[in-house]
Coordinates of C-alpha atoms and ligand atoms in Angstrom, one line a residue:
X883 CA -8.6 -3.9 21.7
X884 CA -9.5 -7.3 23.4
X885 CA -9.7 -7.7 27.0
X886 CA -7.4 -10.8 26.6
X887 CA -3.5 -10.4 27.3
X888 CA -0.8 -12.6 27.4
X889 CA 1.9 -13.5 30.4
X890 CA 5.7 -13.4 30.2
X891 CA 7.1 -14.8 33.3
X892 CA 10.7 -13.2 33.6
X893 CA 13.2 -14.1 36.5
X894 CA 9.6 -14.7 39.0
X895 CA 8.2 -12.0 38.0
X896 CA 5.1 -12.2 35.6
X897 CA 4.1 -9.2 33.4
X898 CA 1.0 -9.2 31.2
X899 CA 0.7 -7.9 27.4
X900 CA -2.5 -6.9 26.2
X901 CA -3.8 -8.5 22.9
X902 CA -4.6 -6.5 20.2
X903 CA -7.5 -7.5 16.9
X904 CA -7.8 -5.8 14.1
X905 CA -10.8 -6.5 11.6
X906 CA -9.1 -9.4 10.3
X907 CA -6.0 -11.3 10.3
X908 CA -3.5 -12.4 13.3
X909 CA -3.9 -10.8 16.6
X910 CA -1.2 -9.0 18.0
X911 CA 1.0 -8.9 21.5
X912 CA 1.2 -5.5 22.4
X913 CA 4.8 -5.5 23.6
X914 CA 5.5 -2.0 24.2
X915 CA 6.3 -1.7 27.5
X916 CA 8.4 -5.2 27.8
X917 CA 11.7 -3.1 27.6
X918 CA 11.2 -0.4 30.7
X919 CA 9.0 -3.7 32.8
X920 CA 11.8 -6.4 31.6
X921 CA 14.9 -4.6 30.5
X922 CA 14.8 -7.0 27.4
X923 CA 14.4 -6.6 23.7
X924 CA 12.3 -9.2 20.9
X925 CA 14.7 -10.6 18.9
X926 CA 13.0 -10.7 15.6
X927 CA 15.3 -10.2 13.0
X928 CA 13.8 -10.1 9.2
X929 CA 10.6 -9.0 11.3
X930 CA 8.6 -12.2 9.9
X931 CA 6.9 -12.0 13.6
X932 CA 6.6 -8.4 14.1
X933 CA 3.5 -6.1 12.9
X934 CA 5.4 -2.4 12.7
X935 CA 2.0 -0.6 12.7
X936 CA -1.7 -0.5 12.5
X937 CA -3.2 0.1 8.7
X938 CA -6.5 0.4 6.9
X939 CA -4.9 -0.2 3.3
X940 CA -4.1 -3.7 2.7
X941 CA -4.7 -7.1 3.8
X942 CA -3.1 -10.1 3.1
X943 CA -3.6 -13.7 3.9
X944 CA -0.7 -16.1 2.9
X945 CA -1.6 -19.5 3.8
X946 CA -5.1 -18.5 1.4
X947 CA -3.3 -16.3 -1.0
X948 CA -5.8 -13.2 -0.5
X949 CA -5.2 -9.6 -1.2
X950 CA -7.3 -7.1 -0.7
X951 CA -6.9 -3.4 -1.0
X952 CA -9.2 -1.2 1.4
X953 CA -10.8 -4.7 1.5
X954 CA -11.7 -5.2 -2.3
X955 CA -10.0 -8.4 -3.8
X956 CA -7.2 -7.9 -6.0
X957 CA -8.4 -9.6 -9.0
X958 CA -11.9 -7.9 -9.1
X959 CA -9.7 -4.2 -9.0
X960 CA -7.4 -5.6 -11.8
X961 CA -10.5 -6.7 -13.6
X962 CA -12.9 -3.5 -13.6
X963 CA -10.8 -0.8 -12.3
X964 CA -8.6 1.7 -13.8
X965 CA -5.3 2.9 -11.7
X966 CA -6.6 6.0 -10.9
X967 CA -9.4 4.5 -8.9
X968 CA -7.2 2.3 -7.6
X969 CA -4.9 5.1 -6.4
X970 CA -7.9 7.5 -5.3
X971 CA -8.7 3.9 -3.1
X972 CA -5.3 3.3 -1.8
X973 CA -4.8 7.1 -0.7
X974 CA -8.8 7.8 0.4
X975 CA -10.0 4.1 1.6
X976 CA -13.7 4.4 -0.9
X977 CA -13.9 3.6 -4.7
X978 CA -14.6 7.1 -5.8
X979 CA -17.4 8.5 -6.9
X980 CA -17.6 9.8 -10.9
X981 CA -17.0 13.2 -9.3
X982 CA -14.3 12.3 -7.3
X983 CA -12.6 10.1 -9.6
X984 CA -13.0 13.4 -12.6
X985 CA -11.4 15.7 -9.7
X986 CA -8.8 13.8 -8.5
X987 CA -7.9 11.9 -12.5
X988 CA -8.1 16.5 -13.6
X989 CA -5.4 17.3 -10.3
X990 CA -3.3 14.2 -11.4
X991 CA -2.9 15.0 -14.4
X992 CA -1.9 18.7 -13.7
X993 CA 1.2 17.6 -12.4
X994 CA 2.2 15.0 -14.7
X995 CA 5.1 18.0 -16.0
X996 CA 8.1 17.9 -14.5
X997 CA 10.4 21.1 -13.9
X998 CA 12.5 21.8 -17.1
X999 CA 15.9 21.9 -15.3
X1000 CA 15.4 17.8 -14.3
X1001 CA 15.7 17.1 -18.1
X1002 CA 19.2 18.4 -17.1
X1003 CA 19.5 16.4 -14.5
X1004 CA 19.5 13.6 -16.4
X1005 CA 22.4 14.7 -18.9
X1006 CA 24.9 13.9 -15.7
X1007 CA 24.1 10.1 -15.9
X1008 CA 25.6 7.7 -18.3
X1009 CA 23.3 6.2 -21.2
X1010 CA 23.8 3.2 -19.9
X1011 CA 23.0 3.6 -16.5
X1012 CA 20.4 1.7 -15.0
X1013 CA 17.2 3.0 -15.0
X1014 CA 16.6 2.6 -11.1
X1015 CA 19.5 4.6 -10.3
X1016 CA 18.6 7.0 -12.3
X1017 CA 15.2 7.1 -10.3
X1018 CA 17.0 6.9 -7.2
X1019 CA 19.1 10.4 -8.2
X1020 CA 16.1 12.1 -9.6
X1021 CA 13.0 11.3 -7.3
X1022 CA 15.4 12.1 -4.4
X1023 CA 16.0 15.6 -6.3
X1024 CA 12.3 16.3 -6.4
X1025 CA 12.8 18.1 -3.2
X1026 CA 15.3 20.7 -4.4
X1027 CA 12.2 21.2 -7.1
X1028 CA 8.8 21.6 -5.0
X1029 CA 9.9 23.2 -1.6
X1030 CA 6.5 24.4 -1.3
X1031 CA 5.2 21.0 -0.5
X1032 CA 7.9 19.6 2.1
X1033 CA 6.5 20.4 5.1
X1034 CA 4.8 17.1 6.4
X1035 CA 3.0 18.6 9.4
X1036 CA 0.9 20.6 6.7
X1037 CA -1.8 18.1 5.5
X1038 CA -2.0 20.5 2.2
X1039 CA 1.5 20.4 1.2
X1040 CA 1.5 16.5 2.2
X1041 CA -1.7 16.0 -0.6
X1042 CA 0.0 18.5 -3.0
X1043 CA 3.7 16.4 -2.9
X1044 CA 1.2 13.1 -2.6
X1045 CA -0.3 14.4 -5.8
X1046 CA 3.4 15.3 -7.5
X1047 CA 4.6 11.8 -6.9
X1048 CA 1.6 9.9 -8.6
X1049 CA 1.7 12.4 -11.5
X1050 CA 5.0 12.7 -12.3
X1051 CA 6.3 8.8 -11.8
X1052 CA 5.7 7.8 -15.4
X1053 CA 7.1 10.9 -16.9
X1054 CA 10.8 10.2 -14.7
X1055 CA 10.4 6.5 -15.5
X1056 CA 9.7 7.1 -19.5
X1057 CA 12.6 10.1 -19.5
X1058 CA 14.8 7.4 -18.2
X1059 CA 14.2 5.4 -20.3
X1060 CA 14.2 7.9 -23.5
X1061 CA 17.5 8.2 -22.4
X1062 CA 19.4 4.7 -22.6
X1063 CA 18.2 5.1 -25.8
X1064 CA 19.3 8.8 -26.4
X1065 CA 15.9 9.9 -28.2
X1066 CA 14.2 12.7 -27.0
X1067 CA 11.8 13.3 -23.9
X1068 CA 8.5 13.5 -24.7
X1069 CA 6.0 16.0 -22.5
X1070 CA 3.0 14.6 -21.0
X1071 CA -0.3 14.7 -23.0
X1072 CA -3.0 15.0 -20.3
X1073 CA -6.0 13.6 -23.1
X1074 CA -4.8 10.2 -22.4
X1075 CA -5.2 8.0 -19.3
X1076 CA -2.3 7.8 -16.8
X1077 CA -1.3 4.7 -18.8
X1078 CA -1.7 5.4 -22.1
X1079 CA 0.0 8.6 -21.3
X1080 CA 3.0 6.5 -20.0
X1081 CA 3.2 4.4 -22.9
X1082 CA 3.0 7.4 -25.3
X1083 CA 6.0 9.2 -23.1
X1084 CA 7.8 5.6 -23.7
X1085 CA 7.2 4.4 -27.1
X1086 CA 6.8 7.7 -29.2
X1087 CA 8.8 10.2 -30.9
X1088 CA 8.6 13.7 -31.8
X1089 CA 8.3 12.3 -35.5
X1090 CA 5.1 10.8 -35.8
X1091 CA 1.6 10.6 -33.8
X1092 CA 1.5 7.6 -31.1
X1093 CA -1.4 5.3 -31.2
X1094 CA -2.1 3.7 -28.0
X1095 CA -3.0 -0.1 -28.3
X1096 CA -5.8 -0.7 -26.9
X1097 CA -4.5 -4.3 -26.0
X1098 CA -1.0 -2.8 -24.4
X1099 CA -2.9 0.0 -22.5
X1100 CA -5.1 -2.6 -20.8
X1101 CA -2.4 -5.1 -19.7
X1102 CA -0.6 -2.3 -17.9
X1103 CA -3.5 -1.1 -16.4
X1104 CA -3.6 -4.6 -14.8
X1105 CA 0.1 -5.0 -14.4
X1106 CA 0.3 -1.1 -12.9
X1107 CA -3.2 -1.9 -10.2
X1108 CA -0.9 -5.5 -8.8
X1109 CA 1.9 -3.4 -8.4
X1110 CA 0.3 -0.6 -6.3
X1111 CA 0.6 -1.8 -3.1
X1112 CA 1.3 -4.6 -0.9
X1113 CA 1.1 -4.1 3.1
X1114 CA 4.5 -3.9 5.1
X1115 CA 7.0 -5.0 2.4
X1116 CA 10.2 -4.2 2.8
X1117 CA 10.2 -1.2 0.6
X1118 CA 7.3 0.2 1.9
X1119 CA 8.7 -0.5 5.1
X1120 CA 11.6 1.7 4.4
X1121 CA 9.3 4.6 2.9
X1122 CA 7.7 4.3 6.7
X1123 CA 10.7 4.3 8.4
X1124 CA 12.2 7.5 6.6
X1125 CA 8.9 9.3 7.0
X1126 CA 9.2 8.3 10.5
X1127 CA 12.5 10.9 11.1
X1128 CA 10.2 13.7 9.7
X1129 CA 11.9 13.4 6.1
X1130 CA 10.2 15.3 2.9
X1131 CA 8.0 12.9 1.1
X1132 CA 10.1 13.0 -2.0
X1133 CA 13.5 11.2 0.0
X1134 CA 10.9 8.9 1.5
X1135 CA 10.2 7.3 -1.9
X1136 CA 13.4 7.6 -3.4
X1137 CA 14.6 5.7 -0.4
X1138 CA 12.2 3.4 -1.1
X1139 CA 13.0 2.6 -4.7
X1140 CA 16.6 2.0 -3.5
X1141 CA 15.5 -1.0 -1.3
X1142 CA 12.4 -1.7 -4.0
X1143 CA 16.0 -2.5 -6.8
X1144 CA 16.9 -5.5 -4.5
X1145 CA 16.9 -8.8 -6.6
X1146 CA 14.9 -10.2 -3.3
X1147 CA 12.5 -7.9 -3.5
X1148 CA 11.3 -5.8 -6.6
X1149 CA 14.3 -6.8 -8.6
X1150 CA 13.0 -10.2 -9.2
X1151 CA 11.0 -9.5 -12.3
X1152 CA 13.9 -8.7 -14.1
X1153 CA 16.3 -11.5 -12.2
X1154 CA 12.8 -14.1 -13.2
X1155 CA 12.9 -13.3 -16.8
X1156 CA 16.8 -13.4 -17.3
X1157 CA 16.8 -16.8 -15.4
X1158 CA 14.0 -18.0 -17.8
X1159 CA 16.3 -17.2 -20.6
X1160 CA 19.1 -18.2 -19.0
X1161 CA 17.2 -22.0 -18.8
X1162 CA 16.2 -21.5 -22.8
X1163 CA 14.3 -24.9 -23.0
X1164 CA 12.1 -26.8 -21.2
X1165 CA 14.8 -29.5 -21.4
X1166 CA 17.0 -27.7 -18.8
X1167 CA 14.6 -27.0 -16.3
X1168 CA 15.6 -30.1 -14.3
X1169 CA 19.3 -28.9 -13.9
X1170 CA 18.0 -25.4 -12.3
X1171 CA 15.5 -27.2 -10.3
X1172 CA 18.1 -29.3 -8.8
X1173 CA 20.2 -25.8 -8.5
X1174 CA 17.4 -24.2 -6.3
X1175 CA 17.3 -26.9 -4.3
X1176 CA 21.3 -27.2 -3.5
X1177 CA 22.1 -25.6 -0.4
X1178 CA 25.4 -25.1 -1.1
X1179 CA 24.5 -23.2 -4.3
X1180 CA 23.2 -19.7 -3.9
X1181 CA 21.1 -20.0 -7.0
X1182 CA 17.0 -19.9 -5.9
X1183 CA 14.4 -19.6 -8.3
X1184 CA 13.5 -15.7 -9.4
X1185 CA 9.7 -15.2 -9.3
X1186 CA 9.2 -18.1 -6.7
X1187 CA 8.7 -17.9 -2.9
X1188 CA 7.5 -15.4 -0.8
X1189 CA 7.2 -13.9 2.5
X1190 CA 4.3 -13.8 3.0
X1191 CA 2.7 -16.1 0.4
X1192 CA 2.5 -19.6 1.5
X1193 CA -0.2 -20.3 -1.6
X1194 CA -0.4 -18.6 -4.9
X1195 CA 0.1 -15.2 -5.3
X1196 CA -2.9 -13.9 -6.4
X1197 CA -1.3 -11.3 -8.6
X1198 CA 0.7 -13.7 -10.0
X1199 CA -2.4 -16.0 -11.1
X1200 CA -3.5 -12.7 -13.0
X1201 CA -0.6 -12.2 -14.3
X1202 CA -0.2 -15.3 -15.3
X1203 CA -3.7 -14.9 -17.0
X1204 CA -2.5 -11.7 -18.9
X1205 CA 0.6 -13.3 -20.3
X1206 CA -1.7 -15.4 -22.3
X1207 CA -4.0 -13.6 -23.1
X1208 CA -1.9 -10.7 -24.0
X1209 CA 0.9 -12.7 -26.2
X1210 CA -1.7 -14.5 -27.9
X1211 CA -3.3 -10.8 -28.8
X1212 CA -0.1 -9.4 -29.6
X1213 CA 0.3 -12.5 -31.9
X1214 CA 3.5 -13.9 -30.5
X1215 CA 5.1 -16.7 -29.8
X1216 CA 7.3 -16.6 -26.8
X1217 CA 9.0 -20.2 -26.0
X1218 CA 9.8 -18.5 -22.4
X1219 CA 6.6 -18.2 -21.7
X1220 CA 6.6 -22.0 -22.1
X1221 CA 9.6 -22.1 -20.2
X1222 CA 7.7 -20.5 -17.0
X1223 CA 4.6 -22.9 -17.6
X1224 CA 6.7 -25.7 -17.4
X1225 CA 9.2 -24.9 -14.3
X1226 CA 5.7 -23.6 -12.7
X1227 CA 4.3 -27.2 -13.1
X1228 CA 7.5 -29.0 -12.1
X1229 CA 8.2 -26.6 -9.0
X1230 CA 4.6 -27.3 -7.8
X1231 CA 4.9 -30.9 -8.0
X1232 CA 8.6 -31.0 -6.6
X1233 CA 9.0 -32.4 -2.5
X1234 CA 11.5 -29.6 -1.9
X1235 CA 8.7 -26.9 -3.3
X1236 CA 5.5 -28.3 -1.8
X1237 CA 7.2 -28.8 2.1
X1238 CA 8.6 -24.9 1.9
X1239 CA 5.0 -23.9 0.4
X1240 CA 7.3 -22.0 -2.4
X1241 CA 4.8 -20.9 -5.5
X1242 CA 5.2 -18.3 -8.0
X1243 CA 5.4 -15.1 -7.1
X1244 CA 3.7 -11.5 -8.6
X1245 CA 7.5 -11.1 -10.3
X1246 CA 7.6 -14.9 -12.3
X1247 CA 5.3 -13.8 -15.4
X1248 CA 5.1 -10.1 -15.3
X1249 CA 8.5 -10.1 -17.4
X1250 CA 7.0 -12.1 -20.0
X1251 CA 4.6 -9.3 -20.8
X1252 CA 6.9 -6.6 -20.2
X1253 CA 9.1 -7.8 -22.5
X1254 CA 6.4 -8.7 -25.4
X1255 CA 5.5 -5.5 -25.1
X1256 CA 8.6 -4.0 -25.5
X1257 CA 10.3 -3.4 -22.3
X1258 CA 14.0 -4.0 -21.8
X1259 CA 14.4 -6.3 -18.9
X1260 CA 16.4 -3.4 -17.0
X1261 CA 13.2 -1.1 -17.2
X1262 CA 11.0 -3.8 -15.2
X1263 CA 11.7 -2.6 -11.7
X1264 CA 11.0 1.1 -12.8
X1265 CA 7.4 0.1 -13.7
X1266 CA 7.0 -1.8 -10.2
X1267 CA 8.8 1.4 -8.8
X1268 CA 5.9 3.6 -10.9
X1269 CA 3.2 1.5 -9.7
X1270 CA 4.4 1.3 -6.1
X1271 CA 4.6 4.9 -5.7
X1272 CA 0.5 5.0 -4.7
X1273 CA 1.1 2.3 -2.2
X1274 CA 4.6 3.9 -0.8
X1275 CA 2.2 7.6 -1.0
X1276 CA -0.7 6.1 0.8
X1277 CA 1.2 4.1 3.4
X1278 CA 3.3 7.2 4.0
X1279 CA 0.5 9.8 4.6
X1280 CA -1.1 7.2 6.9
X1281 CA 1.9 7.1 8.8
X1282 CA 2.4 11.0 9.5
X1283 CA -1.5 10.8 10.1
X1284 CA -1.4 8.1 13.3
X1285 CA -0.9 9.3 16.9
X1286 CA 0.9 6.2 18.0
X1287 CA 3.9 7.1 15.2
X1288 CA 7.2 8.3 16.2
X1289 CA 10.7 7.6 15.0
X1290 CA 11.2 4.4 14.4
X1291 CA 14.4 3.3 16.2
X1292 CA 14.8 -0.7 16.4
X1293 CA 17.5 -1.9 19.1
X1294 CA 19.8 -5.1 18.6
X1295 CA 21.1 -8.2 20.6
X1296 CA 24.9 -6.8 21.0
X1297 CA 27.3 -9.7 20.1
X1298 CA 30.6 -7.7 19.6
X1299 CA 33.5 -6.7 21.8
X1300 CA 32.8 -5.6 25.9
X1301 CA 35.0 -2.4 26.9
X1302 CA 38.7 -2.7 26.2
X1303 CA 40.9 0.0 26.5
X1304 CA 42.8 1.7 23.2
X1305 CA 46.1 0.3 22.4
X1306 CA 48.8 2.4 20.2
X1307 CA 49.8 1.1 17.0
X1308 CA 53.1 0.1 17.7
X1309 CA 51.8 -2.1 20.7
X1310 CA 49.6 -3.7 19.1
Ligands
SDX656 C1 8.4 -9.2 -3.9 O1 7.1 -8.7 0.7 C2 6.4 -8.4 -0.3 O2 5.2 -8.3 -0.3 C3 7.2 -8.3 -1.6 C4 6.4 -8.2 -2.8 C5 5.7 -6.9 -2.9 O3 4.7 -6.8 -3.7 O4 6.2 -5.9 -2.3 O5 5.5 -9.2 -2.9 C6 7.3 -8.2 -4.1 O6 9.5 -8.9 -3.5 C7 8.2 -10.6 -4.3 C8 9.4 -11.6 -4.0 C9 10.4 -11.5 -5.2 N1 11.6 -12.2 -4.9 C10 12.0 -13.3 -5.5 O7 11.2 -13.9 -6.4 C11 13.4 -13.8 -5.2 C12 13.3 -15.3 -5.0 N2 12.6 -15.5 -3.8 C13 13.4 -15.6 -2.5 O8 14.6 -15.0 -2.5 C14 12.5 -15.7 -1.3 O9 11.5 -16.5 -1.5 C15 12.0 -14.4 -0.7 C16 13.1 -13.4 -0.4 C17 11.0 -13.8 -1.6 C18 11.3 -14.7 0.7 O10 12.3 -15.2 1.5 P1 12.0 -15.5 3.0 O11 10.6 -15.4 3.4 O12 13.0 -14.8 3.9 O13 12.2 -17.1 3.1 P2 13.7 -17.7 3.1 O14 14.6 -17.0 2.3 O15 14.0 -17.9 4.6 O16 13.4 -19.1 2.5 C19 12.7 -20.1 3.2 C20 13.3 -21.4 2.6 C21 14.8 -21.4 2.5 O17 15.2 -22.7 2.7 P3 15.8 -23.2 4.1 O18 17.0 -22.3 4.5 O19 14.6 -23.1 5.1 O20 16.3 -24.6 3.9 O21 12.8 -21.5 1.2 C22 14.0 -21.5 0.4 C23 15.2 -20.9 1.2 O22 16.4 -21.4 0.7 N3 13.6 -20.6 -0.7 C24 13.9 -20.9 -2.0 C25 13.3 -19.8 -2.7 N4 12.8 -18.9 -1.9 C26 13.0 -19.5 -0.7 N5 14.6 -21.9 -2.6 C27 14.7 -21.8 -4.0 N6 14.2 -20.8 -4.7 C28 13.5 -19.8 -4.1 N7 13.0 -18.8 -4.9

């Protein structure tokens, strides 16, 4: 709290709004009471004014492209840490201790099962169906599995269901996947890391021992730790806002992978890597360059722009990093990864990208290593959806844990009809 305040003058009147600081970043107009002292509203639509809560998790500064998680820099996390210290960070605020980390990497992985009847579950869908609506179906139905740890005023049951959602992420994601391609689901095997474990689930069979590669395990660790979280985004966002009616942690995140599938939001990594194979070659690049720019075509570049971002993404300089290096490991030759190079180096040197500070974005690369490792394109937001989950967790429990929360319940600027009275069809 600062002792400064700011003054709205409304018809003579003047009413003062304290100014909040937090540790960092933009101060805030504390504008609670302008309704009941002004009888108006903020109009603020898209909220790219509007700070919905206080949080301890992440920071973010666009205009210098940082990103910090319970203040340690993104790239130093993606380089040294492993996910579960990354999740035990995001959910506790302090890089565990060895004890900690053993404790909470043993109770992760003791849920990593899921109940037998959601292998069941599954049998309704379609092979073909996408793996994000399958997510959506099946982590919404989590709650008809675990009622025992529902109740969100118990701080137990909210670690326990906390716990349940970390675990048992890459074991939905990897069934779903099992099952577009109608092999079958493999269980869990808790001697592996969490991603190891997940590639395991994914890429083996029943028929013959799965090596993890040392090479693959590693780039997912990274691309798993710049997934986890990233401050008030619009799915996370959503997570708060259905937490904030009192709903069981399990809808909260299903309801937040619905909005994560968006192609403006989490959906870009697999909209970035079909538009980079859409171009083909380098040589076409100018034609979608001028597309992006075309107001009157709705095409914009997947993987470029942000919110937030008004520099690089620092994810996606990592990323971007990994694709190399990864590729190069792998031994393959990707000409859309020279694709992305090259519309990266023309965007940044275009007017039209420069004056609306567009750069690339966490989703423009991570495709490129998805894909070399073996993902189908329609998998990608499932993985952002698995990494996510700690962030969505974390930022949930903080939720139900501050005093200030309560339902969140936005009002609007009314535009439509005034009263009119009902008129019977055949006078109208
Ligand atoms: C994620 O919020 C988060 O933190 C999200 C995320 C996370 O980790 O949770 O970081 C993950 O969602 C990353 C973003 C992935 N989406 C895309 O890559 C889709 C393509 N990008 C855009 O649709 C857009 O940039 C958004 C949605 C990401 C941001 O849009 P904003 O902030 O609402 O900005 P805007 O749409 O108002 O665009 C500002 C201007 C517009 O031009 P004008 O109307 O001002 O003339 O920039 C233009 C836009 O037309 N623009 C683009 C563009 N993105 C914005 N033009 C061409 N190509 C683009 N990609």
């Amino acid at each position: 709290m600062t002792d400064k305040s700011v003054t709205l003058g409304v018809n003579g009147s003047n009413f003062n709004y304290p100014v909040l600081d937090g540790t960092v970043g933009p101060e805030v107009v504390d504008i609670r009471k302008l309704y009941a002292q002004t009888d108006m509203f903020t109009y603020d639509p898209g909220f790219t004014s509007t700070a919905s809560c206080e949080s301890k998790i992440t920071y973010i500064d666009g205009e210098a492209g940082i990103l910090l998680h319970r203040g340690y820099p993104i790239d130093q996390l993606a380089e040294q840490s492993t996910f579960m210290e990354v999740a035990y960070l995001l959910l506790h605020g302090e890089l565990p201790k060895k004890g900690e980390l053993d404790q909470f990497t043993y109770t992760i992985s003791r849920h990593t099962m899921v109940h037998e009847q959601l292998a069941t579950f599954y049998r309704g869908f379609r092979r073909d169906a996408h793996p994000m609506a399958v997510l959506c179906g099946v982590v919404g139905a989590l709650s008809a599995f675990y009622h025992d740890s529902t109740d969100i005023t118990d701080p137990e049951q909210r670690m326990i269901a906390s716990h349940r959602l970390i675990a048992k992420m890459p074991t939905l994601v990897a069934m779903a996947y099992k099952y577009t391609l109608g092999q079958p689901f493999l269980y869990p095997d808790n001697s592996l890391t969490y991603t190891g474990n997940f590639l395991r689930m994914t890429f083996g069979v029943p028929a013959e021992p799965y090596v993890v590669n040392p090479i693959i395990e590693n780039a997912m660790r990274r691309i798993f730790i710049l997934h986890a979280d990233h401050e008030q985004n619009a799915s996370t966002s959503t997570v708060r806002l259905a937490g904030s009616s009192g709903a069981n942690p399990f809808a909260c995140i299903a309801a937040g992978i619905a909005c994560l599938w968006g192609p403006a939001h989490g959906g870009a990594n697999e909209a970035a890597l079909n538009m980079l194979r859409e171009i083909g070659d380098v040589k076409r690049i100018p034609e979608y360059i001028a597309r992006a720019k075309d107001k009157d075509d709705p095409f914009r570049l997947m993987g470029f722009g942000h919110r937030v971002y008004k520099n690089f993404d620092p994810r996606a300089k990592v990323m971007k990093a990994t694709a190399d290096e990864v590729l190069a490991e792998l031994n393959i030759k990707d000409p859309v990864l020279d694709v992305a190079k090259e519309l990266e180096h023309i965007a940044l040197n275009d007017e039209y990208f420069i004056e609306k500070k567009l750069y690339p974005n966490v989703d423009f690369y991570s495709g490129v290593i998805l894909n070399a490792i073996g993902f189908p394109t329609d998998m990608f937001t499932a993985l952002f959806a698995l990494a996510r989950t700690v962030g969505w967790v974390a930022q949930w429990n903080e939720m139900i844990a501050d005093p200030d929360q309560k339902i969140g319940r936005p009002r609007q600027l009314y535009v439509g009809a005034t009263q009119r009275d009902y008129v019977p069809c055949d006078k109208r």
